[in-house]
Short mmCIF file of C-alpha atoms and ligand atoms in Angstrom, two decimals:
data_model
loop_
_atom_site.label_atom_id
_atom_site.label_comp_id
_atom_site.label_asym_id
_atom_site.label_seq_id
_atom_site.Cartn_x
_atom_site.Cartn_y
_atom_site.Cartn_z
CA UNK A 1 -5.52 29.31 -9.49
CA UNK A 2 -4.47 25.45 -9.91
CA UNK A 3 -6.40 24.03 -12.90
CA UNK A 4 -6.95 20.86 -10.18
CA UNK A 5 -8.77 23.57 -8.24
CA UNK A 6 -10.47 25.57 -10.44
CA UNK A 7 -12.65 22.36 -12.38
CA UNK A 8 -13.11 20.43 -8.59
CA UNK A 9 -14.92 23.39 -7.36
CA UNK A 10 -17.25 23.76 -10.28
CA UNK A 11 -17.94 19.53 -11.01
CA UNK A 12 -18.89 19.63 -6.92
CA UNK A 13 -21.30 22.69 -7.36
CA UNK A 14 -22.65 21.74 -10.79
CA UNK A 15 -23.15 18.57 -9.28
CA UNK A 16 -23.96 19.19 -5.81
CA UNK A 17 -21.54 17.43 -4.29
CA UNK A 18 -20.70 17.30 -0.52
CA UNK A 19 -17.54 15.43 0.52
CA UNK A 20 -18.48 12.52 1.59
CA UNK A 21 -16.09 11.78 5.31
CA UNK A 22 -16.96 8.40 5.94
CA UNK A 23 -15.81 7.59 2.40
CA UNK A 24 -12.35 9.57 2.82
CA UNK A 25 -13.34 11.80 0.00
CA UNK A 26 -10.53 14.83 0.62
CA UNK A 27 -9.77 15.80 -3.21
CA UNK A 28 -6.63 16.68 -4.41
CA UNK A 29 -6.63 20.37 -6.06
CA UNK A 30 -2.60 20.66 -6.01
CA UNK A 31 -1.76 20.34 -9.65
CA UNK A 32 2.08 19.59 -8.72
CA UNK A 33 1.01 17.35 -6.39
CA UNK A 34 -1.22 15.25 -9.23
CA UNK A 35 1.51 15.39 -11.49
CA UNK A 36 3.95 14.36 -9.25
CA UNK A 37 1.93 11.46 -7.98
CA UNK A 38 1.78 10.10 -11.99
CA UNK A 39 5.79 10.81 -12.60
CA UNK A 40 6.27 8.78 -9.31
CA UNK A 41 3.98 6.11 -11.04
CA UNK A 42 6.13 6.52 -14.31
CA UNK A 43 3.59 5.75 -16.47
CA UNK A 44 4.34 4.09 -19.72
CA UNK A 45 2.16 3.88 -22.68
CA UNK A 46 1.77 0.47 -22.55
CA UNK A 47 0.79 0.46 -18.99
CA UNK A 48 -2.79 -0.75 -17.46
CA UNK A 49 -3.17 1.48 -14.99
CA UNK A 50 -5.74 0.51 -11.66
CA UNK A 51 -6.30 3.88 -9.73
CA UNK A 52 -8.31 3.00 -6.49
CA UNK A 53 -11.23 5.85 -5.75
CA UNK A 54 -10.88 8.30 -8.80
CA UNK A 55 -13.52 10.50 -7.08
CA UNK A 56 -14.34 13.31 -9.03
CA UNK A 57 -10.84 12.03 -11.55
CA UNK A 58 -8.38 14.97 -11.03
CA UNK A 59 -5.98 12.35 -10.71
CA UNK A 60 -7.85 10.29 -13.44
CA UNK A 61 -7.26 12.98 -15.89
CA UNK A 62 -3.35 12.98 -16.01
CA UNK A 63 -3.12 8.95 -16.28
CA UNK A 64 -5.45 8.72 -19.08
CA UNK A 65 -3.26 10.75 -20.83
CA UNK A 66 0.08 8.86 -20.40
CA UNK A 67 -1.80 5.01 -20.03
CA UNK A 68 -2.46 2.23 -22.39
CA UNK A 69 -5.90 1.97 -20.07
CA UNK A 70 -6.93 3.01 -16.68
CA UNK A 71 -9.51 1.00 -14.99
CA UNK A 72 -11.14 2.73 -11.69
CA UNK A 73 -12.81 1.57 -8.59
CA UNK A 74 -14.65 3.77 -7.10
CA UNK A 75 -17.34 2.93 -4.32
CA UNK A 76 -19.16 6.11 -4.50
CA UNK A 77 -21.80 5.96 -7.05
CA UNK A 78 -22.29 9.37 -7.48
CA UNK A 79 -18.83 9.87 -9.08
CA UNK A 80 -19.53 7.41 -11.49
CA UNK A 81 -21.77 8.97 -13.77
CA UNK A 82 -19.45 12.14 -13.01
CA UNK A 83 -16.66 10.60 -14.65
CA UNK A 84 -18.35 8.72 -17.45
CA UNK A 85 -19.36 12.26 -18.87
CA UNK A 86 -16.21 14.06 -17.72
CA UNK A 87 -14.21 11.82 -19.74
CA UNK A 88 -16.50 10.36 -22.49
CA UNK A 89 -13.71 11.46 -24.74
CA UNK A 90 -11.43 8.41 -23.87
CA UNK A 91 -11.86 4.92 -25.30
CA UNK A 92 -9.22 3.88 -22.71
CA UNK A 93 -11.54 4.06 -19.60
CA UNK A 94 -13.06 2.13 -17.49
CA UNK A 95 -15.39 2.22 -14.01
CA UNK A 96 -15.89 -0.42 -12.13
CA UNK A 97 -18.41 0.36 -9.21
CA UNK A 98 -17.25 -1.29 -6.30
CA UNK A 99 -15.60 -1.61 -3.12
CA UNK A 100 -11.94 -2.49 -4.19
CA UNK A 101 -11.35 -4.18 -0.86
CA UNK A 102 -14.60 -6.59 -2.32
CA UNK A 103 -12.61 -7.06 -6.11
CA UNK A 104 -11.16 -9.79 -7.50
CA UNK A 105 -8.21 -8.16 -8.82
CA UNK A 106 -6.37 -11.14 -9.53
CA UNK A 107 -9.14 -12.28 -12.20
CA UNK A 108 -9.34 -8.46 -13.30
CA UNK A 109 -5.62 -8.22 -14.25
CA UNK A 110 -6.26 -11.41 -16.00
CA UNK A 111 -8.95 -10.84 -18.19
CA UNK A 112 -7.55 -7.75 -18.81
CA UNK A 113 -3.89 -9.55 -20.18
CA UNK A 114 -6.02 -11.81 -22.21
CA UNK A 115 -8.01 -9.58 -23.87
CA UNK A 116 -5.27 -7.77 -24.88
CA UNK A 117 -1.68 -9.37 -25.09
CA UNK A 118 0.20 -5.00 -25.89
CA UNK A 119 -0.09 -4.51 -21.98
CA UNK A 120 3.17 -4.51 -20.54
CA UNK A 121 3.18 -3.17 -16.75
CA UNK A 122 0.31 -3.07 -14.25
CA UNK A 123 0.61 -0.50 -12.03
CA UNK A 124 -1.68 0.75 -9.26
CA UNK A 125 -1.87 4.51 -8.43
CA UNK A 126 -4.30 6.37 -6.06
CA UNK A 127 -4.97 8.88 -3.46
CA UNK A 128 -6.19 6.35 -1.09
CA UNK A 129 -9.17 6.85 1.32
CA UNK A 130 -7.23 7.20 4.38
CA UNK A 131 -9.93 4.95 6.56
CA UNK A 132 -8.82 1.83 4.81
CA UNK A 133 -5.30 2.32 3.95
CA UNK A 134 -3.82 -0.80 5.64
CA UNK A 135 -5.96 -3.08 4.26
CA UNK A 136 -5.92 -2.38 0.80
CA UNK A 137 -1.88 -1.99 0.87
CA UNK A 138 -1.96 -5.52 2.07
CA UNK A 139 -4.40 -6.63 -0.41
CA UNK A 140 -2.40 -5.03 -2.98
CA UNK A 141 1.21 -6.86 -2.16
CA UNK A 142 0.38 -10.05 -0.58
CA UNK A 143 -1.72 -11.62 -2.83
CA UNK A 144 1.03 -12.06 -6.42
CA UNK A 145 -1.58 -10.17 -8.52
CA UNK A 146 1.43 -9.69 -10.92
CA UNK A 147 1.62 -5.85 -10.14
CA UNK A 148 4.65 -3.99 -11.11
CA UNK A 149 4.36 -1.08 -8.29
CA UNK A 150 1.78 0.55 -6.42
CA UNK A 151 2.14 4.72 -5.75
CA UNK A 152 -0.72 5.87 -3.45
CA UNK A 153 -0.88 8.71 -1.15
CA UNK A 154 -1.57 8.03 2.41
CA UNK A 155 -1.37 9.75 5.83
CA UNK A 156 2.19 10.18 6.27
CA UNK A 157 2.42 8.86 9.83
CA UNK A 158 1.58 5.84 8.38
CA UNK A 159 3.77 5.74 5.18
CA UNK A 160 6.91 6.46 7.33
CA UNK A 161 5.96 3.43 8.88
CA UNK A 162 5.75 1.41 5.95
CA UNK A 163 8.67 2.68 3.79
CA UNK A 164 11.17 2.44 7.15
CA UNK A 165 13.91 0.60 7.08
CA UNK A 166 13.38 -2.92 9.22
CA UNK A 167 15.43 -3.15 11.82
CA UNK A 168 15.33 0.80 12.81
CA UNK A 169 12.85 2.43 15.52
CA UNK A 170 10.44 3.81 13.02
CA UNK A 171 9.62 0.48 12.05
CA UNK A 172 7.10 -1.45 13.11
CA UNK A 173 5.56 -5.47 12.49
CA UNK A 174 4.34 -4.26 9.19
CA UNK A 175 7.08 -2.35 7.92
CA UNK A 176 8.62 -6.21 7.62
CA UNK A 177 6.09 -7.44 5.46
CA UNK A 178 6.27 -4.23 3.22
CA UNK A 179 9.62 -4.81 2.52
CA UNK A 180 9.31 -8.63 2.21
CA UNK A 181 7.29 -7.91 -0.78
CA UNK A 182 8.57 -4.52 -1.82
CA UNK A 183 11.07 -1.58 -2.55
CA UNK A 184 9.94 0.87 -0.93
CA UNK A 185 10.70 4.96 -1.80
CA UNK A 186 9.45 7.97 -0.72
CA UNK A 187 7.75 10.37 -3.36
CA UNK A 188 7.02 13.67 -1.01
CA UNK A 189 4.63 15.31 1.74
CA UNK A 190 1.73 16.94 0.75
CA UNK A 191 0.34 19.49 2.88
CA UNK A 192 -3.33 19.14 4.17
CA UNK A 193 -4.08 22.53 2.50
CA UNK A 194 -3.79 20.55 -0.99
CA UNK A 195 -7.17 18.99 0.08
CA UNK A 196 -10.73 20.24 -0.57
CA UNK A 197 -11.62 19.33 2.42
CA UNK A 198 -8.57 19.72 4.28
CA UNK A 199 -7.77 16.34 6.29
CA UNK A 200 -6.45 16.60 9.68
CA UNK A 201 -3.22 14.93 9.11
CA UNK A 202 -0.06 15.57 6.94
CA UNK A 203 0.27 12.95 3.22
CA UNK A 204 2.62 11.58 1.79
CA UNK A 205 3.09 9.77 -1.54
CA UNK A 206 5.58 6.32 -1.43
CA UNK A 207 5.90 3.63 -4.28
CA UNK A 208 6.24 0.59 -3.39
CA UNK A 209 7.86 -1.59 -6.49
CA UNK A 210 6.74 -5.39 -6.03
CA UNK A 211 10.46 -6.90 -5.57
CA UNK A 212 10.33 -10.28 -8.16
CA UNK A 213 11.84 -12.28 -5.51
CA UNK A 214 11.05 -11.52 -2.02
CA UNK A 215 13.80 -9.79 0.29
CA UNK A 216 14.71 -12.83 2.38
CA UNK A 217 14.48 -16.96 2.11
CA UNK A 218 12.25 -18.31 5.03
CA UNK A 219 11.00 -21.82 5.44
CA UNK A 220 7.34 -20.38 6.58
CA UNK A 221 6.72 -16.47 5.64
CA UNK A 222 3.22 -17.01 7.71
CA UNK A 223 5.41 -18.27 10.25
CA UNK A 224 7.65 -15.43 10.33
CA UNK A 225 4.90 -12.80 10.43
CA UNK A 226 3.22 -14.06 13.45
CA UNK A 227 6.56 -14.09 15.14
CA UNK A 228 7.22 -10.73 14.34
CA UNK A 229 3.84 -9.35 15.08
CA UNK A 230 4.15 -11.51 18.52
CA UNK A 231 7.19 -9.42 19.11
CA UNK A 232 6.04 -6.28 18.11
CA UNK A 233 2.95 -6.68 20.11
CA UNK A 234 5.37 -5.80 23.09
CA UNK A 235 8.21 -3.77 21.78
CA UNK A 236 9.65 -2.29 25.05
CA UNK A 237 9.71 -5.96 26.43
CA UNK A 238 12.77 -7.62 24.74
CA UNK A 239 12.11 -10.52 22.63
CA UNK A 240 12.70 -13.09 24.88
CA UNK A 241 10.38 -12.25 27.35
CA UNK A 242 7.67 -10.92 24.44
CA UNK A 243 7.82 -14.64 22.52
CA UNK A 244 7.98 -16.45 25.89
CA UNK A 245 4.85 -13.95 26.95
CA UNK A 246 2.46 -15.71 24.00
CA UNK A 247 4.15 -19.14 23.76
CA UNK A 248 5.89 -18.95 20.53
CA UNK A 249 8.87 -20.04 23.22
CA UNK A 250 8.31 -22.47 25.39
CA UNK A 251 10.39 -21.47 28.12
CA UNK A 252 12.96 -18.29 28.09
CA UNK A 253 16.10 -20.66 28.17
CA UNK A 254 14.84 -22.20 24.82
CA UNK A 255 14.65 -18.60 23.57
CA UNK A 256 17.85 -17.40 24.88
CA UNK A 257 19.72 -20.69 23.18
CA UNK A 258 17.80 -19.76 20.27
CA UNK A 259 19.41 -16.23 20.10
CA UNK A 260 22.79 -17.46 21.14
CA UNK A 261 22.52 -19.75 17.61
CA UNK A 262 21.82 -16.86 15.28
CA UNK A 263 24.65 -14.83 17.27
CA UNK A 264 21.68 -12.15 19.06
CA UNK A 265 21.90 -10.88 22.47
CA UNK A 266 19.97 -12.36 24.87
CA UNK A 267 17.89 -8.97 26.02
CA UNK A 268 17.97 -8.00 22.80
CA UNK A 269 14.25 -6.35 21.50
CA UNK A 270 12.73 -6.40 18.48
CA UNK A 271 12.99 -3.04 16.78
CA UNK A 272 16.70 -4.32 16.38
CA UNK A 273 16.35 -7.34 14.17
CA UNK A 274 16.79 -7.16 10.62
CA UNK A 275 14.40 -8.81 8.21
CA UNK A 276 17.16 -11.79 7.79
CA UNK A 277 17.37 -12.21 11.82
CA UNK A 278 13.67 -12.75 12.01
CA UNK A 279 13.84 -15.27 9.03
CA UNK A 280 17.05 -16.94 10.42
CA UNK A 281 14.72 -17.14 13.75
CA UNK A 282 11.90 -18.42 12.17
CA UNK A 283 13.95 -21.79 10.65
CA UNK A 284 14.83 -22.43 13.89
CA UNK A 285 11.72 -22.31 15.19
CA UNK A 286 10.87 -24.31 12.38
CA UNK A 287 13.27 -26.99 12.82
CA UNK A 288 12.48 -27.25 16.12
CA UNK A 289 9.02 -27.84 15.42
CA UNK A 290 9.50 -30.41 12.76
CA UNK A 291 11.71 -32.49 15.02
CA UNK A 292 9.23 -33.43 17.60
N1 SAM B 301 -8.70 10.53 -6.47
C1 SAM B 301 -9.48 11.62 -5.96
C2 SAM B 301 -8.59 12.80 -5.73
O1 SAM B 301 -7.36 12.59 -5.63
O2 SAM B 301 -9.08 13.91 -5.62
C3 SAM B 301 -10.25 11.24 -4.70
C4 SAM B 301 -9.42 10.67 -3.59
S1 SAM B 301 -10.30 10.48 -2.07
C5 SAM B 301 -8.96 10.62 -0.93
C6 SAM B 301 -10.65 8.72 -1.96
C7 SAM B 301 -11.67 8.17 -2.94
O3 SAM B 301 -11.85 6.78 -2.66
C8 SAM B 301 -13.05 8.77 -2.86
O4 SAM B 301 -13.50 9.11 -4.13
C9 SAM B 301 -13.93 7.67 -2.25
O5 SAM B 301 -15.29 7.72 -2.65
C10 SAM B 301 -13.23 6.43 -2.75
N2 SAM B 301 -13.45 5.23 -1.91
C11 SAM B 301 -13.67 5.17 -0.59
N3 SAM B 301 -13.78 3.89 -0.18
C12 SAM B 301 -13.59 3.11 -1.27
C13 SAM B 301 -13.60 1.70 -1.49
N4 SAM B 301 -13.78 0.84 -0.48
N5 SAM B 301 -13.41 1.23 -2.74
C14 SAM B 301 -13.23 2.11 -3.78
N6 SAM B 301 -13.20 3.46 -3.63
C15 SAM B 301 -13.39 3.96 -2.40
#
């Protein structure tokens, strides 16, 4: 029997514990799976780890081992005194209980640095819950929290979506801002039998390493993502007549001169522009407004 397994069953009956859904609680019991998830992370003794929703810390375990410290965030209060005896044996813990989408990681990370200048990397690794996936991704890459990578498990409908390439039909408006901000790589599926409980849906666990630079130059990145969502908002329409649909083009001519610049076919759709075509696209548009 996995190890994983074997000490999840007894913390939940010595401690009564139910699985909580509406928290996403579906704990890992796969010990391949947990150390695969911490090789993806390649942890490095000088590392401050952040793992988002330890739970009952199967995955906890295996990062306090190979991390400088590992700070958690768990919402769930009744995992926090869980842990704290679990792993009273490790000076290089510590719980924070609180919604992570409600942190301020930015001053975390910073306090942390300060109070001790050995940290090298900050890296963030989890089994997210699944119900808020999205937001904390985007919490995670968009705001320069000076995080070297981030290696989470997620549903893996939605990780193919965010580690496609842009540009391809798997991708969609977010896959662009992913890879604005990120390397993307996939780590592997994990069946839903890995799970106590079992979730309904396949996982997978991706890394995303925070690029130093972003992929492209653009005059306006906030610019750029509103035209891309704008386009995405109606794929099968082509982007002419999805841009012109919410005013981001005034008429379809100016549009179709637009495309005719940057060397795009006029019926062209979205799902075939490149992360450069939509930045290209957005100085344009940019130019264009700055000249009036
Ligand atoms: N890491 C454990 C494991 O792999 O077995 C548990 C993972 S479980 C999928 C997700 C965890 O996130 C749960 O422990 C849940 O209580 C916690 N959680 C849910 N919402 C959260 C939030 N907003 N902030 C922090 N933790 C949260």
């Amino acid at each position: 029997m996995d190890k994983a397994l074997e000490e999840t069953k007894y913390l939940m009956k010595t401690n009564k514990i139910k699985a909580n859904k509406k928290l996403g609680q579906n704990f890992l019991i796969d010990d391949q799976a947990l150390q695969d998830i911490a090789n993806g992370a390649d942890i490095q003794e000088k590392d401050l780890v952040i793992e988002i929703g330890p739970g009952l810390g199967s995955l906890t375990k295996i990062l306090l081992e190979k991390a400088r410290k590992v700070i958690c965030v768990e919402l769930d209060k009744k995992m926090i005194n869980i842990l704290h005896s679990r792993f009273i044996m490790f000076s290089n813990l510590e719980i924070i209980n609180q919604d992570i989408l409600k942190l301020d990681l930015k001053d975390l990370i910073s306090q942390e640095r300060e109070k001790d200048n050995e940290i090298q990397n900050v890296k963030v690794v989890a089994n997210l819950p699944y119900y808020i996936t999205t937001p904390i991704i985007m919490k995670l890459i968009e705001n320069n929290l000076g995080i070297e990578s981030i290696t989470v498990m997620i549903q893996k409908e939605v990780a193919d979506r965010l580690i496609a390439i842009p540009g391809t039909k798997e991708a969609g408006a977010i896959t662009y801002t992913v890879y604005y901000y990120t390397e993307p790589t996939k780590i592997r599926e994990v069946e839903n039998s890995c799970f106590i409980p079992a979730p309904e849906v396949t996982s997978e666990v991706i890394k995303l390493k925070i690029r130093e630079c972003p992929a492209v130059q653009v005059k306006d990145v906030r610019v750029m993502f509103n035209i891309i969502k704008s386009a995405y908002m109606q794929r099968r329409k082509n982007i002419v007549n999805a841009l012109t649909n919410v005013g981001v083009f005034k008429t379809k001519e100016q549009g179709i001169q637009m495309l005719k610049k940057l060397g795009l076919r006029e019926d062209i759709r979205a799902e075939k522009l490149s992360i450069e075509d939509f930045a290209r696209l957005t100085d344009l548009f940019v130019n264009d407004i700055q000249k009036k």
